């Protein structure tokens, strides 16, 4: 049945069972199928271990090996290693054949630095530099080279290198300025000049004169050291991270220590981690001299410089570095800075500007001192101006010509308000008429007596029919006629307001007895409450925004869900200015209305 | 009989039968109330009296004499029933529960005591958790928890039976709360504080901070009432504010000067009872704001003294700074009756929800008197 249904399978299986496989892919038969799965590593069977295998010699005979028996091959087949008798050392480890773990020592993990420290601390022995072969990790050199390296160690330092080192050069650093070398190596195109060495490179800014002054050690011709114009605000000799020219001061050490070995190699072989630096407190046994702190800025020489030069200390270097930044007198003499004379304040100086020669300005200045607000000033100033000059004076001052013709008959009626007319006595009326006459070329006829029409005040706005209409409507509203409204007639807000105020003033003047608690009550709700005028007067309505959650709990839809809350008008500066403007205009209007004469003033206003 | 009021009386000086527990576990656990005495089923005096000469007559023919008309019981409490002693110091809050079985009181000694309203027993004393005088109490409808607000600016929610604090609400800036009120659902709590703010909490969420604070008042808020959907607050700046949540409008009603001590809403929700600190109690119409009535005769110019409508709406009850509790006729405005609580101002006046019983308490003596 198997043959019938799975021919391929059976083929394989039969094939598998007949022919033993000895090819690479490890196969095993599990059941009737061949799999590449290896259930067990056969190579690790006990029998496969070298010392468990049966030893046979070249002829195939079983051999036992021992010290004197077994023959030459005994060790080999039990894998002493090789035919030669020793096992070539080779580190092979694969997944199938794992090598034993090597025993590791701490010295294997130390680098040269650590080894040096450990040596100093007395922990290990290392070879001295001359005899040490550099075992760098990851070394990719050939093993042959490596083997011979240690045998032939040559003093790598040539005399030239030593000299450079004394001058501050380090392994790996370029000799000479990089910019200089770049400048030198720059290709020259056309007829442009080749860049000069030590001259035009960026950052190289020395002149021959300054080169002569610098000491030999810092000869600019080597390009190592340049004097740079000091354009920053750092201290003298400051060079930041430039360790050659300004090496960090070390306490109590006379010999130069290569940069980088900040870890004190004295006693800190133990207890110092890779990321830790030796602190000041670690070096308890170091001695420090005060001389270490002496830095002479003396250029030429003298005692201090000689001492410094004799002792190869760091103060020397710093001093010379500072000397390199020698100050030079400028070629052009600078102009001394402009001197300003001392300003003497006169003793009577008050800071207040006094107007001179202008009467009006003087008035203004005087009044400004007295009156704090512009509104009051305007009222007062206008009043004063009116007081000072009479109509005739002003007319004279302005150089007015007399108008032709007789004075119009309604002069007095229109220009003087009703109250004023009544107040003025007969005699004064005539005087007034006389003065008015002077403004006209022809004297008027005898003016009619003032029409004491009691209802004339109702018609006082006859010129302006719209205003008259508004006034009449207003009177009707005040009388209590229902369904009447004062029409707006395209008035602006404040104009309308002003008119209403005017009308109410007229009305109140006429009906004085109504000026009772009604008006008082309208002043504030508190007053209204005191006067027992309850209801609308004591209540004020304003919007408030309840919280969304509050509305939810009350089961009420949020009244200000989508629209923002209508906020009260803020007292911003623009609003205040607007209000001030309106107040001034109102003040001027009121003052204008007081003066009833030939209104020259209205024109100037 | 109708309106058979129970008077709770206790003499001054002794603390009743319970010892006063200052700190520690409660002395007495909750006890079920005593069984009421069985009422007589039909008194002889109630049955129709038969006149003389009934012998020999049929049952129907017997002459009937009308019983004497009984003296009508007054509708206001007259007699002292009990005096409850157990507090040390002034009492600032006294509340009946909704049924009227229990009375909860708290005050200066920061201790809350639960009393049995019918017999005047001290049922439970709650441990002191507040660090300031307790100024307001609110009992839940189901009596399972209650709220207490103290002058340390915290409102605690207590489990009535266990006596533990289950929740704490913080009043912003730890202002002194003057009045607490909540809506019928007990989901919104409003608290009026001394610094003129009304803080509103949502009790259904676990937030201890208020969801809204209303700052329109310029004086301390003396009294807050949550009358869904309006929140009414009276403040010391002489104005009552009605915050309508539905329309989003705030109506400020100015009272022309005197500070407002308390505001209550009548049962038909059309009238406000406003007690002002100018010795006047005013009844204001809610719609128009007109003053309908004013009641005088008591002293009130310094303290927040509550004034209430009686249960049937016929009387106005108010405490007074001279130690009396006054009752006025609502319609006429005349002073009907006064009962004397003590010498000091009567700061707490609470009406029993069912019967004509009031509980009064005031400062310094720490005695609650229950009148019927």
CSV table of N, CA and C in Angstrom, one decimal, chain A residues 388-447:
chain,number,residue,atom,x,y,z
A,388,UNK,N,-11.5,137.1,29.1
A,388,UNK,CA,-10.5,138.2,29.0
A,388,UNK,C,-10.8,139.2,27.9
A,389,UNK,N,-11.3,138.6,26.8
A,389,UNK,CA,-11.6,139.5,25.7
A,389,UNK,C,-13.1,139.6,25.5
A,390,UNK,N,-13.5,140.8,25.3
A,390,UNK,CA,-14.9,140.9,25.0
A,390,UNK,C,-15.1,140.7,23.5
A,391,UNK,N,-16.3,140.7,23.1
A,391,UNK,CA,-16.6,140.5,21.7
A,391,UNK,C,-16.0,141.5,20.9
A,392,UNK,N,-16.2,142.8,21.3
A,392,UNK,CA,-15.6,143.9,20.5
A,392,UNK,C,-14.1,143.8,20.4
A,393,UNK,N,-13.5,143.5,21.5
A,393,UNK,CA,-12.0,143.4,21.5
A,393,UNK,C,-11.6,142.3,20.6
A,394,UNK,N,-12.3,141.2,20.6
A,394,UNK,CA,-11.9,140.1,19.8
A,394,UNK,C,-12.1,140.5,18.3
A,395,UNK,N,-13.2,141.1,18.1
A,395,UNK,CA,-13.5,141.5,16.7
A,395,UNK,C,-12.4,142.4,16.2
A,396,UNK,N,-12.0,143.3,17.1
A,396,UNK,CA,-10.9,144.2,16.7
A,396,UNK,C,-9.6,143.4,16.5
A,397,UNK,N,-9.4,142.5,17.4
A,397,UNK,CA,-8.1,141.8,17.3
A,397,UNK,C,-8.0,141.0,16.1
A,398,UNK,N,-9.2,140.4,15.8
A,398,UNK,CA,-9.2,139.6,14.6
A,398,UNK,C,-9.3,140.4,13.3
A,399,UNK,N,-9.6,141.6,13.5
A,399,UNK,CA,-9.6,142.5,12.3
A,399,UNK,C,-10.9,142.3,11.5
A,400,UNK,N,-12.0,142.2,12.2
A,400,UNK,CA,-13.2,141.9,11.5
A,400,UNK,C,-13.9,143.2,11.0
A,401,UNK,N,-14.5,142.9,9.9
A,401,UNK,CA,-15.2,144.1,9.3
A,401,UNK,C,-16.6,144.0,9.7
A,402,UNK,N,-17.2,145.1,9.8
A,402,UNK,CA,-18.6,145.1,10.2
A,402,UNK,C,-19.4,144.5,9.0
A,403,UNK,N,-20.4,143.8,9.5
A,403,UNK,CA,-21.3,143.1,8.5
A,403,UNK,C,-22.2,144.1,7.8
A,404,UNK,N,-22.5,143.9,6.6
A,404,UNK,CA,-23.4,144.9,6.0
A,404,UNK,C,-24.9,144.7,6.4
A,405,UNK,N,-25.6,145.7,6.4
A,405,UNK,CA,-27.0,145.5,6.7
A,405,UNK,C,-27.3,145.6,8.1
A,406,UNK,N,-28.6,145.7,8.4
A,406,UNK,CA,-29.0,145.7,9.8
A,406,UNK,C,-28.8,144.3,10.4
A,407,UNK,N,-28.8,144.3,11.8
A,407,UNK,CA,-28.7,143.0,12.4
A,407,UNK,C,-30.0,142.3,12.2
A,408,UNK,N,-29.9,141.0,12.0
A,408,UNK,CA,-31.2,140.3,11.8
A,408,UNK,C,-32.1,140.3,13.0
A,409,UNK,N,-33.4,140.3,12.8
A,409,UNK,CA,-34.3,140.6,13.9
A,409,UNK,C,-34.3,139.5,14.9
A,410,UNK,N,-34.0,138.3,14.5
A,410,UNK,CA,-34.1,137.2,15.5
A,410,UNK,C,-32.7,136.9,16.2
A,411,UNK,N,-31.9,137.9,16.2
A,411,UNK,CA,-30.6,137.7,16.8
A,411,UNK,C,-30.7,137.3,18.3
A,412,UNK,N,-31.5,138.1,18.9
A,412,UNK,CA,-31.6,137.9,20.4
A,412,UNK,C,-32.3,136.6,20.7
A,413,UNK,N,-33.3,136.4,19.9
A,413,UNK,CA,-34.1,135.2,20.2
A,413,UNK,C,-33.3,133.9,20.0
A,414,UNK,N,-32.5,133.9,19.0
A,414,UNK,CA,-31.8,132.6,18.7
A,414,UNK,C,-30.6,132.5,19.5
A,415,UNK,N,-29.9,133.6,19.6
A,415,UNK,CA,-28.5,133.4,20.2
A,415,UNK,C,-28.6,133.3,21.8
A,416,UNK,N,-29.5,134.0,22.3
A,416,UNK,CA,-29.6,133.9,23.7
A,416,UNK,C,-30.7,132.9,24.1
A,417,UNK,N,-30.4,132.1,25.1
A,417,UNK,CA,-31.3,131.1,25.5
A,417,UNK,C,-32.4,131.8,26.3
A,418,UNK,N,-33.5,131.1,26.4
A,418,UNK,CA,-34.7,131.7,27.0
A,418,UNK,C,-34.4,132.2,28.4
A,419,UNK,N,-33.7,131.5,29.1
A,419,UNK,CA,-33.5,131.8,30.5
A,419,UNK,C,-32.7,133.1,30.6
A,420,UNK,N,-31.7,133.1,29.8
A,420,UNK,CA,-30.8,134.3,29.9
A,420,UNK,C,-31.6,135.6,29.5
A,421,UNK,N,-32.4,135.4,28.5
A,421,UNK,CA,-33.2,136.6,28.1
A,421,UNK,C,-34.0,137.1,29.2
A,422,UNK,N,-34.6,136.2,29.9
A,422,UNK,CA,-35.5,136.6,31.0
A,422,UNK,C,-34.7,137.2,32.1
A,423,UNK,N,-33.5,136.7,32.3
A,423,UNK,CA,-32.7,137.2,33.4
A,423,UNK,C,-32.2,138.6,33.1
A,424,UNK,N,-31.9,138.8,31.9
A,424,UNK,CA,-31.4,140.2,31.6
A,424,UNK,C,-32.5,141.2,31.7
A,425,UNK,N,-32.1,142.2,32.4
A,425,UNK,CA,-33.1,143.3,32.6
A,425,UNK,C,-33.2,144.2,31.3
A,426,UNK,N,-34.2,145.0,31.3
A,426,UNK,CA,-34.5,145.8,30.1
A,426,UNK,C,-33.3,146.6,29.7
A,427,UNK,N,-32.7,147.3,30.7
A,427,UNK,CA,-31.6,148.2,30.5
A,427,UNK,C,-30.5,147.4,29.8
A,428,UNK,N,-30.2,146.3,30.4
A,428,UNK,CA,-29.1,145.5,29.8
A,428,UNK,C,-29.4,145.0,28.5
A,429,UNK,N,-30.7,144.7,28.2
A,429,UNK,CA,-31.1,144.3,26.9
A,429,UNK,C,-30.7,145.3,25.9
A,430,UNK,N,-31.0,146.5,26.3
A,430,UNK,CA,-30.8,147.5,25.3
A,430,UNK,C,-29.3,147.7,25.1
A,431,UNK,N,-28.6,147.6,26.2
A,431,UNK,CA,-27.1,147.7,26.0
A,431,UNK,C,-26.6,146.6,25.1
A,432,UNK,N,-27.1,145.5,25.3
A,432,UNK,CA,-26.7,144.3,24.5
A,432,UNK,C,-27.0,144.6,23.0
A,433,UNK,N,-28.2,145.1,22.8
A,433,UNK,CA,-28.6,145.4,21.5
A,433,UNK,C,-27.7,146.4,20.9
A,434,UNK,N,-27.3,147.3,21.7
A,434,UNK,CA,-26.4,148.4,21.2
A,434,UNK,C,-25.1,147.8,20.8
A,435,UNK,N,-24.6,146.9,21.6
A,435,UNK,CA,-23.3,146.4,21.3
A,435,UNK,C,-23.3,145.5,20.1
A,436,UNK,N,-24.5,144.8,19.9
A,436,UNK,CA,-24.6,144.0,18.8
A,436,UNK,C,-24.7,144.9,17.5
A,437,UNK,N,-25.3,146.0,17.7
A,437,UNK,CA,-25.4,146.9,16.5
A,437,UNK,C,-24.0,147.3,16.0
A,438,UNK,N,-23.1,147.4,16.9
A,438,UNK,CA,-21.7,147.8,16.4
A,438,UNK,C,-21.1,146.8,15.4
A,439,UNK,N,-21.6,145.6,15.5
A,439,UNK,CA,-21.1,144.7,14.5
A,439,UNK,C,-21.7,144.8,13.1
A,440,UNK,N,-22.6,145.5,13.1
A,440,UNK,CA,-23.3,145.7,11.8
A,440,UNK,C,-23.2,147.1,11.3
A,441,UNK,N,-23.2,147.2,10.1
A,441,UNK,CA,-23.0,148.6,9.5
A,441,UNK,C,-24.2,149.5,9.8
A,442,UNK,N,-25.3,148.9,9.6
A,442,UNK,CA,-26.5,149.7,9.8
A,442,UNK,C,-27.2,149.3,11.1
A,443,UNK,N,-27.6,150.2,11.8
A,443,UNK,CA,-28.2,149.9,13.1
A,443,UNK,C,-29.6,149.3,12.8
A,444,UNK,N,-29.9,148.4,13.6
A,444,UNK,CA,-31.2,147.8,13.4
A,444,UNK,C,-32.3,148.6,13.9
A,445,UNK,N,-33.5,148.3,13.4
A,445,UNK,CA,-34.6,149.0,13.9
A,445,UNK,C,-34.9,148.6,15.3
A,446,UNK,N,-35.8,149.3,15.9
A,446,UNK,CA,-36.1,148.9,17.3
A,446,UNK,C,-36.4,147.4,17.4
A,447,UNK,N,-35.7,146.8,18.1
A,447,UNK,CA,-35.9,145.4,18.2
A,447,UNK,C,-37.2,145.1,18.9
